[in-house]
Every structure is written in structure tokens, then in C-alpha cells.
Coordinates of C-alpha atoms in Angstrom, one line a residue:
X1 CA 0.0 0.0 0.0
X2 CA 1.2 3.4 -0.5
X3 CA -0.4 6.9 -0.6
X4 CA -3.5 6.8 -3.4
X5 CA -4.2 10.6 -2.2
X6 CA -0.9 13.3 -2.1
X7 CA -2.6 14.7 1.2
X8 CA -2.8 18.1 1.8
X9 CA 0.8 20.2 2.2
X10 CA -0.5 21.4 5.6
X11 CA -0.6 17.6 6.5
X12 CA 2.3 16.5 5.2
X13 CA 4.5 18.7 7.1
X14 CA 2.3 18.5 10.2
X15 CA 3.3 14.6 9.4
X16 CA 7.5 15.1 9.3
X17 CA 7.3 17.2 12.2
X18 CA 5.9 14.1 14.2
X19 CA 8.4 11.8 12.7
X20 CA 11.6 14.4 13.4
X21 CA 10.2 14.3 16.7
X22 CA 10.7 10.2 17.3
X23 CA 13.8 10.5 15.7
X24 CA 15.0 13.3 18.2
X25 CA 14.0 11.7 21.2
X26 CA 15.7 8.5 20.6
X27 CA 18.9 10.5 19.8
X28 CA 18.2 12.8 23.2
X29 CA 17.9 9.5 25.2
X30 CA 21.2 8.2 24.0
X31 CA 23.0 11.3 25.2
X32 CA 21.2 12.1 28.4
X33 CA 21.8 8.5 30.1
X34 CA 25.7 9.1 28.7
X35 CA 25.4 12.0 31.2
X36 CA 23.1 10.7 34.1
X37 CA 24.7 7.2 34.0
X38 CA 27.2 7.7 37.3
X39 CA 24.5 9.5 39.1
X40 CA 22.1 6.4 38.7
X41 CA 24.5 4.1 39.6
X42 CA 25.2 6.2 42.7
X43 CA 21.3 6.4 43.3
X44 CA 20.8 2.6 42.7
X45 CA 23.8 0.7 43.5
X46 CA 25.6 -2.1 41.5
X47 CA 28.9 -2.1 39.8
X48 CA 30.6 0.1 38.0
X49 CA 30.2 -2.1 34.6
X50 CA 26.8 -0.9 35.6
X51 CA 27.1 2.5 33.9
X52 CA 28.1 1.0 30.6
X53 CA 25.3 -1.6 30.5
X54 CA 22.8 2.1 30.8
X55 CA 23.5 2.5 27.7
X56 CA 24.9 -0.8 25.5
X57 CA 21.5 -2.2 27.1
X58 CA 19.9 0.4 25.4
X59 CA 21.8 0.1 21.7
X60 CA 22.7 -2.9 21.3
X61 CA 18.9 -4.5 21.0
X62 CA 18.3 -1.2 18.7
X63 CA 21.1 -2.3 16.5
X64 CA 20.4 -5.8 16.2
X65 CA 16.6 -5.4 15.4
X66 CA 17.0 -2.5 13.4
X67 CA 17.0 -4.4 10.3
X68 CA 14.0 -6.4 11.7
X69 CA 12.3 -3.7 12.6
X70 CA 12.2 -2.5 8.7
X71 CA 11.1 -5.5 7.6
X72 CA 8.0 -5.6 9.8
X73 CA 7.3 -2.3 8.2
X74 CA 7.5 -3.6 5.1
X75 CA 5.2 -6.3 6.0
X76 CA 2.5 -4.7 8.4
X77 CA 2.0 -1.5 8.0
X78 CA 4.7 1.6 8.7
X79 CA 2.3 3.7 10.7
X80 CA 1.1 0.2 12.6
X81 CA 4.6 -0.2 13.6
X82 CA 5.5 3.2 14.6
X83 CA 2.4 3.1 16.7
X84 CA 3.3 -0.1 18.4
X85 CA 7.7 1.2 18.6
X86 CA 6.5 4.5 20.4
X87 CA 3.8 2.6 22.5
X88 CA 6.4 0.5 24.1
X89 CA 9.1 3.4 24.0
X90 CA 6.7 5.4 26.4
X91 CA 6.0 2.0 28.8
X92 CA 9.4 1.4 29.0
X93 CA 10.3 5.1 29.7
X94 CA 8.0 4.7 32.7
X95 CA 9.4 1.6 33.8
X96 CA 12.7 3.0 33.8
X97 CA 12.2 6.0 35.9
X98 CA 9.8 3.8 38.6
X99 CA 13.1 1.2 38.1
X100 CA 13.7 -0.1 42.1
X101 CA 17.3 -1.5 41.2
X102 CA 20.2 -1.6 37.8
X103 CA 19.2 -5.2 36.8
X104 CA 15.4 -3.9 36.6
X105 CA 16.5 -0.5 34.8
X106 CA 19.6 -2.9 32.5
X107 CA 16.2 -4.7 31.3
X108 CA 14.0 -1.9 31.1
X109 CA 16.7 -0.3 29.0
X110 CA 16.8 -2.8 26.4
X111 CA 13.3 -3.0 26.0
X112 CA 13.4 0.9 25.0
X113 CA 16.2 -0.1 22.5
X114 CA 14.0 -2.5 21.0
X115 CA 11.1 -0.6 21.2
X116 CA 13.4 2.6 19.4
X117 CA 14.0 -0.3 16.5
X118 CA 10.3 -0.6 15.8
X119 CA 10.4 3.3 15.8
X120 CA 13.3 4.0 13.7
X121 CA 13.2 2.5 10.5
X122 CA 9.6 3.5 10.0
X123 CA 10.2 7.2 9.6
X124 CA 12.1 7.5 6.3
X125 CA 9.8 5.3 4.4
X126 CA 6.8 7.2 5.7
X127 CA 8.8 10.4 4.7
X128 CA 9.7 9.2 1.0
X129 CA 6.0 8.0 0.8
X130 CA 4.1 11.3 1.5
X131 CA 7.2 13.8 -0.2
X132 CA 8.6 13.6 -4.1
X133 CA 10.9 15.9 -5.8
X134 CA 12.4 19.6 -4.6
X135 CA 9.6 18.6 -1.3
X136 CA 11.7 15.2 -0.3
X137 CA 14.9 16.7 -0.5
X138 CA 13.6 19.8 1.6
X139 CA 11.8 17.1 3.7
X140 CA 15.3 14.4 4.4
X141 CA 17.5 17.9 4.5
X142 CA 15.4 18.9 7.7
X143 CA 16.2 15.4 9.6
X144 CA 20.1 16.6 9.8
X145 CA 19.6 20.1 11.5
X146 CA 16.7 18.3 13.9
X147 CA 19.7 16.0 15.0
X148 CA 22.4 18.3 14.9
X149 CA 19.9 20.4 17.9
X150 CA 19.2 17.2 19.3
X151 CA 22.8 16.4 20.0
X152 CA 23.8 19.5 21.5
X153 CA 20.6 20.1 23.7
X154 CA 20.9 16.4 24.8
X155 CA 23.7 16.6 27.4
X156 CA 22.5 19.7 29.1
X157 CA 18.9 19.2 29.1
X158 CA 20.2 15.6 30.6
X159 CA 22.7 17.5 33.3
X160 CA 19.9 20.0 33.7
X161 CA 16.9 17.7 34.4
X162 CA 18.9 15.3 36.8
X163 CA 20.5 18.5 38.5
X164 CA 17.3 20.6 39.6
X165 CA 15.7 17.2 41.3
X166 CA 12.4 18.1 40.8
X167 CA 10.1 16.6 43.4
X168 CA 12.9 14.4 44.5
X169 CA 12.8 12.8 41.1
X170 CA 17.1 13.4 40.3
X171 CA 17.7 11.2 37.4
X172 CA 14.2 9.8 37.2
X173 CA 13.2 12.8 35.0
X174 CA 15.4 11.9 32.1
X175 CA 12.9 9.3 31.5
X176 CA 9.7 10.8 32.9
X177 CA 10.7 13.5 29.9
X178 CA 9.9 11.0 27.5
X179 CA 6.3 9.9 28.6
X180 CA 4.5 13.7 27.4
X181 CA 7.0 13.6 24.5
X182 CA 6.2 10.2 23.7
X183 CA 1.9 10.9 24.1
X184 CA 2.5 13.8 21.9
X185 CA 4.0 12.1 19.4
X186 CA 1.2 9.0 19.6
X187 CA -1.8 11.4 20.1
X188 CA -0.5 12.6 16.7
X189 CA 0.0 9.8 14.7
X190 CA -3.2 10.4 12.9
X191 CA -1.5 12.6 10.9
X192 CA 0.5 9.6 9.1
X193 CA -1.0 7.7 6.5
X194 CA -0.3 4.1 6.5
X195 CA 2.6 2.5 3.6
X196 CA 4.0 -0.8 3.6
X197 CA 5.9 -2.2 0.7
X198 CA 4.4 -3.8 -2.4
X199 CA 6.4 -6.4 -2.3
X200 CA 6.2 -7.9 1.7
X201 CA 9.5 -9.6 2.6
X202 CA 9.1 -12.4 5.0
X203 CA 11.0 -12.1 8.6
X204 CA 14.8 -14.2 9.0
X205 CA 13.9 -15.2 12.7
X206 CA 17.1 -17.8 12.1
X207 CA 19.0 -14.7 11.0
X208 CA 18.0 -12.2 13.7
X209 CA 18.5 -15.0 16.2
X210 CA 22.3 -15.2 15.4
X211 CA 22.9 -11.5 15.1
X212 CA 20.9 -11.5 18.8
X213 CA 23.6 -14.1 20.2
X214 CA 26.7 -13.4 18.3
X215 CA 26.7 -9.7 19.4
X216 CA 25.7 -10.3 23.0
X217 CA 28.5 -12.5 23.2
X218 CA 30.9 -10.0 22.2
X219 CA 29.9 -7.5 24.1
X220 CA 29.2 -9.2 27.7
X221 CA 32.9 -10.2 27.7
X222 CA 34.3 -6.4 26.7
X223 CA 32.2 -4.8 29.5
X224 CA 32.6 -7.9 32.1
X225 CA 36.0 -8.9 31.4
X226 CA 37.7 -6.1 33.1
X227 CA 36.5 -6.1 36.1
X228 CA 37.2 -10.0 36.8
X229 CA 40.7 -10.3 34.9
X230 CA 39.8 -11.3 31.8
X231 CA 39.1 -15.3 32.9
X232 CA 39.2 -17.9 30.2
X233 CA 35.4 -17.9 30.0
X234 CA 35.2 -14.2 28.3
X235 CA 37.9 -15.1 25.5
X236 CA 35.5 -18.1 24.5
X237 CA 32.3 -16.0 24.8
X238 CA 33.8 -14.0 22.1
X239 CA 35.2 -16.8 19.8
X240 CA 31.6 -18.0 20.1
X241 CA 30.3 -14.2 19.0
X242 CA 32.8 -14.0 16.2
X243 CA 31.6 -17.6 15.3
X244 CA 28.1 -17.0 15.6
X245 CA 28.4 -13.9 13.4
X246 CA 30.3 -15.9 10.9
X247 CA 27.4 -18.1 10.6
X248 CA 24.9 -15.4 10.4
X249 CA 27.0 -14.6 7.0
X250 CA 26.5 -18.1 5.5
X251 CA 23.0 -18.3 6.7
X252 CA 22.5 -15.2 4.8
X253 CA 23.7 -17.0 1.5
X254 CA 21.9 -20.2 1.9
X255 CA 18.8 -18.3 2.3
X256 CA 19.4 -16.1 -0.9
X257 CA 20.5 -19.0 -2.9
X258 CA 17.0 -20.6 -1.7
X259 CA 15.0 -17.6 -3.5
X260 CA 13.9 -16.4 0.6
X261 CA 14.4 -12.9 2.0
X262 CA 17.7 -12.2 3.5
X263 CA 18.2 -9.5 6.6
X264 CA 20.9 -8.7 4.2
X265 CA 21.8 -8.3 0.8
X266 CA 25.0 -11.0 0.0
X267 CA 25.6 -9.3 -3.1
X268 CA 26.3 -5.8 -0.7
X269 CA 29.5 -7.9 0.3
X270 CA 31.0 -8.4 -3.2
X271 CA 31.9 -4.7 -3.4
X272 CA 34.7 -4.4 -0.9
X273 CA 34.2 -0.3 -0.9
X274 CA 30.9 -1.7 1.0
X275 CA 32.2 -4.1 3.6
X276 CA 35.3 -1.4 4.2
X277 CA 32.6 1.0 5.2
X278 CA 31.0 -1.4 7.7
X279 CA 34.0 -1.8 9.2
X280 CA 35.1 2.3 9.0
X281 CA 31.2 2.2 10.6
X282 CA 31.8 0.0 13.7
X283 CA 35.4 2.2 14.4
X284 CA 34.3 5.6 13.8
X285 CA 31.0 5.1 16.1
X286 CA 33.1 3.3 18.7
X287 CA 35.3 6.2 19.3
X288 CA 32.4 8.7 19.4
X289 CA 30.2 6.8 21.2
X290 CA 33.1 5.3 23.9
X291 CA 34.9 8.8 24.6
X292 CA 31.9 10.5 25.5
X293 CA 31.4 8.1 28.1
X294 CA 35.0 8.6 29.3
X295 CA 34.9 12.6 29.1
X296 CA 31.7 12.1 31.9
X297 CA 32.8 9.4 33.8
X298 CA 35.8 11.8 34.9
X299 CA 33.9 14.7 35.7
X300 CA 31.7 12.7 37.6
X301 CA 34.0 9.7 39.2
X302 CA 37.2 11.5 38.9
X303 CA 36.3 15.2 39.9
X304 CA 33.1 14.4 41.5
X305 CA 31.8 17.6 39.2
X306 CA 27.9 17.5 39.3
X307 CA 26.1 16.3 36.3
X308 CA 25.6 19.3 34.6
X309 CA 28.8 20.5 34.5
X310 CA 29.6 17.5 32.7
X311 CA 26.9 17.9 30.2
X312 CA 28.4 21.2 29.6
X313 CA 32.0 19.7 29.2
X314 CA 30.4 17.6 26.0
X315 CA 28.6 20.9 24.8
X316 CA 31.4 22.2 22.8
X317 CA 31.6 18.8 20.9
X318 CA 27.9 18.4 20.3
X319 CA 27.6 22.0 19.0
X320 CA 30.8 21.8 16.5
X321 CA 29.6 18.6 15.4
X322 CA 26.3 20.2 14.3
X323 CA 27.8 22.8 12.5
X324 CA 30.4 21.3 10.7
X325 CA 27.8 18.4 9.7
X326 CA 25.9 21.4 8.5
X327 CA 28.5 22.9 6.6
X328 CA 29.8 19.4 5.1
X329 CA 26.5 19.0 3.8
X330 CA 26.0 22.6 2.4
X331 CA 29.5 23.2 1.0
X332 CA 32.0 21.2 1.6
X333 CA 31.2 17.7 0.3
X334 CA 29.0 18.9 -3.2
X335 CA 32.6 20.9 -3.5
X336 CA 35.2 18.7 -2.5
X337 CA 33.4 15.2 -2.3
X338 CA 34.8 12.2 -0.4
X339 CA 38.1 14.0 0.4
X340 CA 36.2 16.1 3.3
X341 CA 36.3 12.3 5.3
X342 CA 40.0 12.6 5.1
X343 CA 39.7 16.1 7.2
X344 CA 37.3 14.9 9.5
X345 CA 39.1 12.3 10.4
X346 CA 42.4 14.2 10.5
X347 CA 40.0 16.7 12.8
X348 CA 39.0 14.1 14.9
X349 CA 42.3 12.5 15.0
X350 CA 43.7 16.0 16.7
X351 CA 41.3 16.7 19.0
X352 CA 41.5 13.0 20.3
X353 CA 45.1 13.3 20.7
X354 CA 45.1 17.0 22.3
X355 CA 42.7 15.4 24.3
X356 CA 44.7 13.1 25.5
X357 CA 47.6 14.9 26.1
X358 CA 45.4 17.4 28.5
X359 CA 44.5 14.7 30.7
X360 CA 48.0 13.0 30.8
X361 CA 49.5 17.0 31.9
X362 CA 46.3 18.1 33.9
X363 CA 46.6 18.1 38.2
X364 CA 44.5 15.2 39.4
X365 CA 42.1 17.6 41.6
X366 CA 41.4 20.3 38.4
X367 CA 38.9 20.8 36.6
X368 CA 41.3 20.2 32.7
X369 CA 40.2 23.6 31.1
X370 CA 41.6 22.9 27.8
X371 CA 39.5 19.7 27.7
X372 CA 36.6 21.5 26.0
X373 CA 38.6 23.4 23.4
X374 CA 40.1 19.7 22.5
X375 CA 36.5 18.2 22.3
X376 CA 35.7 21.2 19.8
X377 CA 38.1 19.5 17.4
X378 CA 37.1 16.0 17.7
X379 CA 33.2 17.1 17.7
X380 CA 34.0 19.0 14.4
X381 CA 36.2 15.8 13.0
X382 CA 32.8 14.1 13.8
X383 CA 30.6 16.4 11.9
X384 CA 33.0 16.6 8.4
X385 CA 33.4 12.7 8.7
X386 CA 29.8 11.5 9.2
X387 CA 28.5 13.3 6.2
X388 CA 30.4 12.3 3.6
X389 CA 31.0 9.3 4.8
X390 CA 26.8 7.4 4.3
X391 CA 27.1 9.4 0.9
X392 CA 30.1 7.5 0.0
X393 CA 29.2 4.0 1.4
X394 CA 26.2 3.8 -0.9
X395 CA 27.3 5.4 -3.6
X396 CA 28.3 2.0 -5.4
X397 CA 24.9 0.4 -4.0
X398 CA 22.5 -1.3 -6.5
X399 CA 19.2 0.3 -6.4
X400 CA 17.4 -3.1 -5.1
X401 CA 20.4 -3.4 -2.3
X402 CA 19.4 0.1 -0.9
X403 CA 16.9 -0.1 1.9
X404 CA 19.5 -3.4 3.0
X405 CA 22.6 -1.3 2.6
X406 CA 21.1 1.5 4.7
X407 CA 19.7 -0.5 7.4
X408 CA 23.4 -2.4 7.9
X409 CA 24.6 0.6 7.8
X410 CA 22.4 2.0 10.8
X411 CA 23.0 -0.8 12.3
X412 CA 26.6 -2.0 12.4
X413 CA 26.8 2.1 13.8
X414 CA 25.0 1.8 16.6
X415 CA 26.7 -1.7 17.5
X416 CA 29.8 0.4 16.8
X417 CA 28.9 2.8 19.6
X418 CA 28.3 0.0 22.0
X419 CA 31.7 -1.5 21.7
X420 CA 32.6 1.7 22.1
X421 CA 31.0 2.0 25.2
X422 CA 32.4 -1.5 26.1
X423 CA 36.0 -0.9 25.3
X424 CA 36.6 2.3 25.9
X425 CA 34.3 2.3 28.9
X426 CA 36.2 -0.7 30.3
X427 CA 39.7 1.0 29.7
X428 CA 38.7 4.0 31.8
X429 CA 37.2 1.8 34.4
X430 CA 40.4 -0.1 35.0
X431 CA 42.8 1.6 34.1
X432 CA 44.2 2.3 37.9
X433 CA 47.9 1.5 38.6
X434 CA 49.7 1.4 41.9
X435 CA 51.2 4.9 41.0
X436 CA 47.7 6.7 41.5
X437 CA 47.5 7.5 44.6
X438 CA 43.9 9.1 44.8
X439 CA 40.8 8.4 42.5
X440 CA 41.6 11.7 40.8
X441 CA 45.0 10.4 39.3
X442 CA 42.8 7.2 38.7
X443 CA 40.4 8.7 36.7
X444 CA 42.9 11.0 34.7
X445 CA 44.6 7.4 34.1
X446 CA 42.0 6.0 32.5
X447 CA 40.5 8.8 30.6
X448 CA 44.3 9.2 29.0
X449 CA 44.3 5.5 28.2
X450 CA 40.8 5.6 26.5
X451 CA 42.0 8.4 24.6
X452 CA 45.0 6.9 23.3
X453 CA 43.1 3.9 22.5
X454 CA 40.4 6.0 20.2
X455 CA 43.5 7.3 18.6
X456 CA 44.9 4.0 17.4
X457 CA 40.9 3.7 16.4
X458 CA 41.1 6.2 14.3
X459 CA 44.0 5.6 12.7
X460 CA 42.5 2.2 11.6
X461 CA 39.6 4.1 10.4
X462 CA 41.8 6.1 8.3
X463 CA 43.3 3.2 6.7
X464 CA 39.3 1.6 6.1
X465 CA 38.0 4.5 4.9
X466 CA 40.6 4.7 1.9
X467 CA 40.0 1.5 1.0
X468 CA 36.0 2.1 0.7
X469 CA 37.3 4.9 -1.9
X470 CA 37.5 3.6 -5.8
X471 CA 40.7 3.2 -7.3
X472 CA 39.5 6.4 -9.8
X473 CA 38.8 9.4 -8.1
X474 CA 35.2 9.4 -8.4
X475 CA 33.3 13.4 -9.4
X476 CA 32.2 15.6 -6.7
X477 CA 28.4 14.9 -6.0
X478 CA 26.0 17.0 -8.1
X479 CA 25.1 20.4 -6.2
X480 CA 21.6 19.6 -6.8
X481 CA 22.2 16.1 -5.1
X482 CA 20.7 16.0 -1.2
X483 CA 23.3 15.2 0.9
X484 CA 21.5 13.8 3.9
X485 CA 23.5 12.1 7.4
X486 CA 22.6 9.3 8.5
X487 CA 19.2 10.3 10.9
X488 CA 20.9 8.4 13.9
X489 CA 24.0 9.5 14.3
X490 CA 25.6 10.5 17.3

């Protein structure tokens, strides 16, 4: 089914304005928990692997049914499914805040992430049903600047609400925020039409059941190993993820072969422009998604800085990341192309570093005033990367491998920014040697050592991203061509 009647242009806009909406809030409750994670561990208890499972609860579900989440689209009904996404999106934002323990809010959280994957994939096909022409490239250039206000209104509005404690809630309110927003957006869902494809796929339970396993099995070990030694057990749980995984691959073929629907496109991996950008992908997100962990977890562990300062310690990255996504995608990249990722990364690669090198020089008990400058860089690295970066990845896609390419795409990035959170987390965590002699000098320890680490990440981005580039230099998109990021970046 798709739209018989081009409704009204009133409508349709009133329409994209809901959908912007779900997309902003997932993005807003990715980076609010990054900056009210060490209070709610200090509120509930539990470990300090704790904090990273706040947020990998959250995206690794989203990631793995992401794909899934399409497909049901495809099958049922877009509107149906965005209906049902934000439904349980609001429950489980209730839950959450009522949560009596971590285990309780760890589960709550991933039933959000799944909830955000019914929610998700939904709004681009609704948005390339109701818009054509000059209107759909006004319509997909809005979703970047709705994201870009997202990001850097996420940590201070998160820093905000937990810091003014209203009615006793503290960090409560991060999620209470998200039961009006999320009734708003339901109690205007009318506005949608429904669209599903004309051609229903049929659901890879199989396949979704290994990408389920094989990720969980390579994450539990990066954000559990640390803190117990790294026994034997974690080095088999991930040779059984990387096996798993490996499986998923050939399941994928045997099921093409057999004339069923894949989760993924096979023939995506025969370009290896394609499979360098999934692995440029999973790097890239896992430094952004890691560090800003890090960059918190000293404030708030280290310094003992209250939550809003640290959400304005991540301001200067958020808001140089949304202008220099802005001015990639106006300027830079219909100008210079694909050789804007090379900057960005070259961006990102100083401010990591400088980053780095403040918290190595900085006195344990100081707040590192040259921190924010540093995150400046890196955000705008972000921003010039990320851009050109989904623009390249599909340009070499076949027109019936899109919507698969796409949705890999979105979701090898947000599994990306869980190992992130894993690694780079876990580095941070315990990182302490016997020549720190408070927490302070623990904490600047491990934020230098995460930092170093995302370095030597993106280094090997560097060195994926060339090889997703053809051999010929390829033309400068057309200036007429929308340039659009990817709606979920962070």
C-alpha cells in the first residue's frame, strides 16, 4: 500500500514534524543516560560495569533489530509499527524511571532499544511516501539540522533535568521526559498515512537469532572482562560471537540461494568499498560513542563535578559537530566530495590526541580547562566525517540493495557505539595503577588511556575508509544532489 491521495501540504508537514520528533528523542535518550549514568549508579547501586550496561542495554537491541524492525514495516503497516515502537518506548520510559534497582532499569533499557528499532526505520519510508521531488529533498535535509539540535541540547537538558531534582525525582526525569514527549507524538499519529511495501518480505527469525547471540556474546565479555581479569570464559564468549556472526554470513547465503528474503543483501558484500565502510562504521561510532562516556565518567568519578557540568563539558563537541555536519553537507562535500572524510578524520584524530595529552599534563584535583577546546576538534572531525562518509558508502549500491545497505549501515553504527562503550568504557574503568594514589590520578589514568586507545581507532579508520574509496577518483556529487547524514548518528 502506498499513498493513493498526495494529502494536503499542511498535513504532510504536520506529518515530518511528528516523525523528526521520534527521531529526536531516541537520539536525546542516548546522550542524556551518557550524562546521568554515574549519578544512577550512585542512586541505585551495582557495579561500575553498571554504567556501561545504561547505555549498551539500550543500543545494542536497537542495532540488532533495526533491520528487523524495517522489515515488519515492510510487512504490516509503517504507521502500525511506529504506533506499536513508540507505545512501548513510552511504557518502557515509565518503567525506567519507577526502576527499584540496575538489573530492573539494564532490562527496562533494552526493551526501549527495541522498542526505538520498531520506531526507527519507520520514519524514512513514511517520509519518501508522503514527499517527491524539490519537497523530499527539503523534507530528508530537515532530519540533519533536527539532529544536529538534538545532540547538543541532549547533554544539558540531561545535566539540567537530573541537576534541579524536581520533586525528589534526580535522574528519574530523564525518562519521565519521554512519557509527554512520547503521548505527543502517539496522540498525533493520525496525521501519518499508512505504507507498507508492495512487495512484503518475509522475517529471518534464524537470522535475527544469530545477530541476537553473536553480538551479546561479544559485548558481555568487553564490559565484564575487566572487572574479573579477563578469565578464560570471556575469550570463549567472544570466539563464540565471532563464530556466531560468521554463521549469520553463510546463513545469509543459503537463504538467498534458496530464492527467501535475506536481513541482508550477500551481493552488498562483493563490493569491498561496501564491507570497508562497515568496518570504517563500527570504528568511527566506537570512538564517538566510547569517549563520550570517558569525558563524563571523569567529571563525575574522577572530579566528583555534578552532572551538569559535565553535560556542559560535551557541549562544545555536540555543537561543532552540528555545524560542521551542516556545513559538510551545504559546502563542503557537493565541492570537495569524499576527500572532506580525510579532514574529518584528521580533525577528529587531533582533538583525540590533544585530548589526550590534556589529561596525561592536567593536576588530578582540576577541573582540565583545555579539555573543551580539545572536544571542539574532535566534535567538528565528527561532523565533516559523518556526512560524507553514508554518501560515499552507498554510492556504489545497487538500487534493489538500498533499503538493505542503509539498514546495515544504521545498524553495524549503533553496534559500533556499544563496543565503544564496552571498550573504551572498560579501559577508563580499570585503568588504575599502583602509582595513583587518589581516585583523581585514577580517573585521569584511565581517561588518558581511552583516549589513546580511540587514537589508534582512528588511525585504523583512516586506513578503512581509503579502501571504501574507488581506485579512480570518483566526481564531486552534483550540487543539486541532497546530501542527507545518517538520521541516527551521534
Amino acid at each position: 500500500m502506498s499513498y493513493t491521495n498526495t494529502p494536503p501540504p499542511q498535513r504532510r508537514w504536520a506529518a515530518l514534524a511528528v516523525l523528526l520528533a521520534a527521531e529526536a528523542m531516541n537520539l536525546l535518550d542516548a546522550t542524556i543516560m551518557t550524562v546521568a549514568a554515574p549519578v544512577i549508579r550512585a542512586g541505585l547501586g551495582g557495579s561500575a560495569s553498571d554504567i556501561q550496561w545504561f547505555s549498551a542495554a539500550y543500543t545494542l537491541p536497537f542495532a540488532v533489530f533495526l533491520i528487523t524492525g524495517g522489515r515488519l514495516g515492510d510487512m504490516l503497516g509503517r504507521r502500525r509499527m511506529f504506533r506499536l515502537g513508540m507505545a512501548g518506548f513510552v511504557l518502557a520510559s515509565l518503567g525506567c524511571a519507577l526502576a527499584p534497582s540496575t538489573t530492573a532499569l539494564i532490562a527496562l533499557r533494552a526493551v526501549q532499544g527495541a522498542a526505538a528499532a520498531l520506531i526507527i526505520p519507520q520514519t524514512i519510508g513514511m517520509i519518501r511516501a508522503m514527499f517527491t521531488g524539490p519537497e523530499l529533498a527539503r523534507a530528508m535535509g530537515a532530519i540533519g539540522p533536527v539532529m544536529g539540535l538534538a545532540a547538543v541540547t541532549g547533554p544539558v537538558v540531561g545535566g539540567a533535568l537530573t541537576q534541579a531534582d524536581v520533586l525528589g525525582s534526580s535522574w528519574r526525569a530523564v525518562f519521565l521526559v519521554n512519557v509527554p514527549l512520547g503521548a505527543a507524538v502517539l496522540a498525533a499519529t493520525p496525521l501519518l498515512r499508512e505504507d507498507r511495501a508492495a512487495l512484503r518480505p518475509r522475517l529471518d527469525l534464524a537470522g535475527t537469532m544469530l545477530v541476537v547471540l553473536g553480538s551479546s556474546l561479544l559485548v558481555y565479555p568487553l564490559i565484564q572482562g575487566g572487572a574479573r581479569g579477563w578469565p578464560g570464559w570471556c575469550w570463549a564468549m567472544l570466539a563464540a560471537g565471532g563464530a556466531m556472526l560468521t554463521g549469520f554470513a553463510a546463513h545469509q547465503r543459503r537463504r538467498a540461494r534458496g530464492g527467501r528474503s535475506p536481513l541482508v543483501e550477500p551481493g552488498l558484500f562483493a563490493d569491498r568499498g561496501f564491507t570497508a565502510a562497515l568496518l570504517s562504521s563500527v570504528l568511527f561510532f566506537a570512538v564517538v560513542g566510547g569517549l563520550m562516556l570517558v569525558v563524563v565518567l571523569q567529571m563525575q568519578l574522577g572530579l566528583h563535578r555534578d552532572v551538569l557540568s559535565a553535560g556542559f563539558t560535551l557541549l562544545p563537541w555536540s555543537a561543532t559537530m552540528a555545524l560542521s555536519s551542516w556545513a559538510a553537507g551545504a559546502w563542503l562535500v557537493p565541492r570537495y566530495g569524499a576527500r572532506v572524510m580525510s579532514a574529518g578524520l584528521l580533525a577528529l584524530l587531533a582533538g583525540v590526541v590533544s585530548a589526550a595529552v590534556v589529561y596525561a599534563t592536567s593536576p588530578p584535583a582540576s577541573y582540565p580547562w583545555l579539555l573543551p577546546p580539545a572536544l571542539a576538534v574532535a566534535g567538528t572531525g565528527q561532523g565533516l566525517y559523518a556526512v560524507p562518509f553514508f554518501t560515499t558508502a552507498l554510492h556504489r549500491v545497487r538500487p534493489h540493495e538500498t533499503g538493505s545497505a542503509a539498514g546495515l549501515l544504521n545498524a553495524v553504527q549503533q553496534l559500533g557505539g556499544t563496543l565503544g562503550v564496552a571498550l573504551l568504557g572498560s579501559l577508563f574503568l580499570h585503568a588504575a595503577t599502583p602509582g595513583d594514589p587518589t581516585p583523581a590520578a585514577a580517573a585521569l589514568t584511565g581517561a588518558r588511556n581511552a583516549f589513546c586507545a580511540a587514537a589508534a581507532l582512528v588511525l585504523a579508520t583512516a586506513a578503512t575508509t581509503a579502501m571504501m574509496l574507488p581506485r579512480r577518483r570518483p566526481s564531486p556529487p552534483s550540487p543539486d544532489q541532497p546530501l542527507v547524514p545518517d538520521a541516527t548518528a551521534r
